[in-house]
Coordinates of C-alpha atoms in Angstrom, one line a residue:
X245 CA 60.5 8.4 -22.4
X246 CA 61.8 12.0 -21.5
X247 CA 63.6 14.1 -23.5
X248 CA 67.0 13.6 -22.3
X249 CA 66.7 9.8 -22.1
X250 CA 65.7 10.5 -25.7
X251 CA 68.7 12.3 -27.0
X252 CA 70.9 9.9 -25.2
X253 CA 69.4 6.8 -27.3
X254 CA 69.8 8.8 -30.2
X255 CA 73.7 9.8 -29.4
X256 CA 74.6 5.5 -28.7
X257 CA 72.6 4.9 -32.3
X258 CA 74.6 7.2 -33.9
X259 CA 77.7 6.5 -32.9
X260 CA 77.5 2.4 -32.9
X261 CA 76.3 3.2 -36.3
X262 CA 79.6 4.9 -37.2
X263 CA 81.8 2.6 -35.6
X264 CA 80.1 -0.2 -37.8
X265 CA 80.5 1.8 -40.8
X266 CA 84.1 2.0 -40.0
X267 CA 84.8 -1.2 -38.6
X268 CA 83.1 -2.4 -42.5
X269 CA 85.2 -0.6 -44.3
X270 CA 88.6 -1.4 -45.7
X271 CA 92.1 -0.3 -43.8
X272 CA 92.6 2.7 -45.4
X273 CA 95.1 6.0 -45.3
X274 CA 93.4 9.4 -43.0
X275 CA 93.8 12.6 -43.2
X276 CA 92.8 14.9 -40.4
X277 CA 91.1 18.3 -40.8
X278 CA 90.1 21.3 -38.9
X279 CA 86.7 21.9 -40.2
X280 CA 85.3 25.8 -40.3
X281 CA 81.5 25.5 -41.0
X282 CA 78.8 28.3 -41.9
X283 CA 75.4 27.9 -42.1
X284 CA 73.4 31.2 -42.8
X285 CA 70.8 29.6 -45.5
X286 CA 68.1 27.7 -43.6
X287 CA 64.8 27.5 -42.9
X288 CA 62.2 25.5 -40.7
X289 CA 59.1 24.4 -42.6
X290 CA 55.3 23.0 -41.0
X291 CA 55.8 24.3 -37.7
X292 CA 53.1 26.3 -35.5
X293 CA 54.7 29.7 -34.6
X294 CA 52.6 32.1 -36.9
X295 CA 49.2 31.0 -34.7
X296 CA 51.2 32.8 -31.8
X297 CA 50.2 36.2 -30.7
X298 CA 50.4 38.4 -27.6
X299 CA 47.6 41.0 -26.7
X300 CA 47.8 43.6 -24.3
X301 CA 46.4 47.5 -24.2
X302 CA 48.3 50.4 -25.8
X303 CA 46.1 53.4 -24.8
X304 CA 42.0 53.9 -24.1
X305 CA 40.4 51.2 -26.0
X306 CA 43.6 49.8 -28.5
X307 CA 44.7 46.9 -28.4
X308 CA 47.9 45.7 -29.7
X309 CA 48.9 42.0 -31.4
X310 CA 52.5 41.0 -31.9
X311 CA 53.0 37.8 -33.3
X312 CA 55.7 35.8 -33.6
X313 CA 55.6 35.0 -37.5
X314 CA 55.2 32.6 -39.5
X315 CA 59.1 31.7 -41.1
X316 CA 61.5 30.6 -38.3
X317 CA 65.4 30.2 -39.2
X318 CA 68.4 29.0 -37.6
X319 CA 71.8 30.1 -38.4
X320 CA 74.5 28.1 -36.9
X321 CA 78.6 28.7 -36.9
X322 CA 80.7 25.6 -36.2
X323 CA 84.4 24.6 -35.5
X324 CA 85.4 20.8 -35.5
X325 CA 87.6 18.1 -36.7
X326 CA 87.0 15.3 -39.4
X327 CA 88.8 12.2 -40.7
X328 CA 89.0 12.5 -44.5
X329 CA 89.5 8.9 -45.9
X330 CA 89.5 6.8 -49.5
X331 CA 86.1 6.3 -49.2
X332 CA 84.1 8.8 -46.6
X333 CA 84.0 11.5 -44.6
X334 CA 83.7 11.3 -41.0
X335 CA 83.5 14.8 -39.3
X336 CA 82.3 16.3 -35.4
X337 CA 81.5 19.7 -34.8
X338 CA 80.2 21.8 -32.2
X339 CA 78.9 25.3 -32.3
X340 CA 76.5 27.8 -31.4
X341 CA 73.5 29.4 -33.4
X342 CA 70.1 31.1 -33.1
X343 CA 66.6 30.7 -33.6
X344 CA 64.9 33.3 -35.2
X345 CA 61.7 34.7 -36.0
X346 CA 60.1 38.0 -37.0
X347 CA 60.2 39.2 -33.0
X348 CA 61.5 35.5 -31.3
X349 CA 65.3 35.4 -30.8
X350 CA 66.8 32.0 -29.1
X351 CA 70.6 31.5 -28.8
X352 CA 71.6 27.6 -28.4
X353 CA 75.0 25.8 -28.5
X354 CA 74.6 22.4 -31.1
X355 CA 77.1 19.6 -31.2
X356 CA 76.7 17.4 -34.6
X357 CA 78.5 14.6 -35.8
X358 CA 78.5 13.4 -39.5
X359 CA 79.5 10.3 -41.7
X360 CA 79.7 10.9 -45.7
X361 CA 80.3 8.2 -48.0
X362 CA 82.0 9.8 -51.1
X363 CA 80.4 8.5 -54.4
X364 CA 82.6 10.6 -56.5
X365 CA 85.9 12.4 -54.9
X366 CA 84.2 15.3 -54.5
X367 CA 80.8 14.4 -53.5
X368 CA 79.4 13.0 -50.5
X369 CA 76.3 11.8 -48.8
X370 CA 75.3 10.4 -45.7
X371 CA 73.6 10.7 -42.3
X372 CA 74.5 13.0 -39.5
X373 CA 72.9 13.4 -36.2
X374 CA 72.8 16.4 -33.7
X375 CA 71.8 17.4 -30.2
X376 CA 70.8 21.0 -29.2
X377 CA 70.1 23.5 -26.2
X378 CA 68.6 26.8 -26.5
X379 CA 68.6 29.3 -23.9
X380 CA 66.3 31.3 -22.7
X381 CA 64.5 33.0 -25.7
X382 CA 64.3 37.6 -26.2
X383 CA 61.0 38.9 -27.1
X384 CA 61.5 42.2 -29.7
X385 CA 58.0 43.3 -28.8
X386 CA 56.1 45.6 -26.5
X387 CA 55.2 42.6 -24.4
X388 CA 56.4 41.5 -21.2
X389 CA 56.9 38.2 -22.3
X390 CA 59.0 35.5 -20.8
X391 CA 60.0 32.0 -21.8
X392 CA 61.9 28.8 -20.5
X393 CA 64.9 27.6 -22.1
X394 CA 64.7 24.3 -24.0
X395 CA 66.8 21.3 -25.9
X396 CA 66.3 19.5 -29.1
X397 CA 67.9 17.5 -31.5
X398 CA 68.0 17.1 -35.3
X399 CA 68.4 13.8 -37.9
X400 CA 68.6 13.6 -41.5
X401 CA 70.6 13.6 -45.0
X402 CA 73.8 15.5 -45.3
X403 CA 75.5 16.2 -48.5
X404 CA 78.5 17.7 -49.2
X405 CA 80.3 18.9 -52.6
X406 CA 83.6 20.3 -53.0
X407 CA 87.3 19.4 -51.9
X408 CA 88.9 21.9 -49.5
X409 CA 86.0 24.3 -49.9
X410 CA 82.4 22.6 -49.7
X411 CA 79.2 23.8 -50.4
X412 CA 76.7 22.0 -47.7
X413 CA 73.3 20.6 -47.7
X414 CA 70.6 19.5 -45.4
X415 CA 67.6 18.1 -44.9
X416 CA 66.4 16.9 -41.3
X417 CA 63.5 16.4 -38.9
X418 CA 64.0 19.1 -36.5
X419 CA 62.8 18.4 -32.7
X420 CA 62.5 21.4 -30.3
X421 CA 60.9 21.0 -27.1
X422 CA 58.4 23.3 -26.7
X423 CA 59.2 26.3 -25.3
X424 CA 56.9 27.9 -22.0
X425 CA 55.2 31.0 -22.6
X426 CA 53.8 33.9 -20.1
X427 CA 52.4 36.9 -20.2
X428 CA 52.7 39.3 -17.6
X429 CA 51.0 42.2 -16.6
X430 CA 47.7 43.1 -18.9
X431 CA 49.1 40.7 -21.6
X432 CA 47.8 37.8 -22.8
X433 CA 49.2 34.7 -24.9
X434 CA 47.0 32.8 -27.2
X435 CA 49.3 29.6 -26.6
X436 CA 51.5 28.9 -23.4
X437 CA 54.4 26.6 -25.8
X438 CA 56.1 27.9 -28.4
X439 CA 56.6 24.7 -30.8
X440 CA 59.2 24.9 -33.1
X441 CA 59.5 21.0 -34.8
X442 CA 59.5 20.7 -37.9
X443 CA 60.9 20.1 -41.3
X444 CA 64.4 22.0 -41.5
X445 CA 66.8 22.8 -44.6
X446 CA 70.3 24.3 -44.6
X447 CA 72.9 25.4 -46.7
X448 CA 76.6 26.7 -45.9
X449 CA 80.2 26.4 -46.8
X450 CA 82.7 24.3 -44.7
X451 CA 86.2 24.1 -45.3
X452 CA 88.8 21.3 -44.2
X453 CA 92.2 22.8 -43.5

């Protein structure tokens, strides 16, 4: 299965899964909100990037490595709107963030949507799913590096405490397709993909206005 049929299944389980959550729950009074989300604090864990290096000459007899590093992070800023209900929390955003690592820079545009069942007023948990697409990567380096733009997508837990103001937590499987890599000129690349998947965790702040 390629990758967009892939994120396509993903979408239609997510959403039937919503509707049945809703269509399950009692008739109940909604408010709507305009959501502000953050997400500076997070981190991508188990994936390969720090076996990536370039090598190319720098003067008689030198040779330089750059390597991408080993901790890769992905910031993200998102606007949306949510239904806040008796019982859950039902919110879609959309928003753009980057992929970072020591010398690897990716802008990419994410679209999430969310579902929070509220065990106390304050507090709640649930799934949320989210499709991604990255464009084509910057390399801080010396090396004439260049690299194909790529999608993903991203599943997990979701937790979210506060009323107005909410402190945000994830945990998710993180799917990047691998990006291209080539060298050009007297460079080389140890790998031609850059694979990002992985464990992923992220902290922010949303507020619902």
């Amino acid at each position: 299965m390629n990758i967009k049929k892939m994120h396509t299944a993903y979408v239609v389980m997510s959403i039937a899964a919503m509707a049945l959550c809703w269509a399950a729950s009692p008739v109940q009074a909604v408010e709507y909100d305009l959501l502000l989300d953050a997400r500076p604090g997070t981190i991508l864990l188990g994936n390969n990037t720090g076996r990536f290096k370039a090598e190319g000459p720098a003067g008689r007899n030198v040779v330089v490595i750059e390597e991408a590093g080993g901790l890769s992070t992905f910031p993200s800023l998102r606007l949306g709107v949510g239904m806040d209900a008796l019982n859950t929390y039902s919110d879609i955003m959309g928003g753009i963030g980057v992929l970072l690592t020591d010398r690897f820079r990716a802008p990419y545009f994410v679209a999430d949507a969310s579902l929070q069942y509220k065990f106390r007023k304050n507090v709640g948990v649930g799934p949320h799913f989210g499709v991604l697409y990255f464009l084509e990567p910057d390399w801080s380096g010396s090396a004439p590096l260049t690299f194909s733009d790529s999608v993903g997508f991203m599943a997990g837990l979701l937790v979210a405490v506060g009323y107005d103001i909410q402190f945000v937590f994830g945990v998710d499987y993180v799917y990047v397709d691998p990006f291209e890599v080539k060298g050009s000129g007297d460079w080389t690349v140890t790998q031609d993909e850059l694979d990002f998947s992985s464990l992923g965790f992220q902290f922010g702040i949303r507020g619902r206005f």
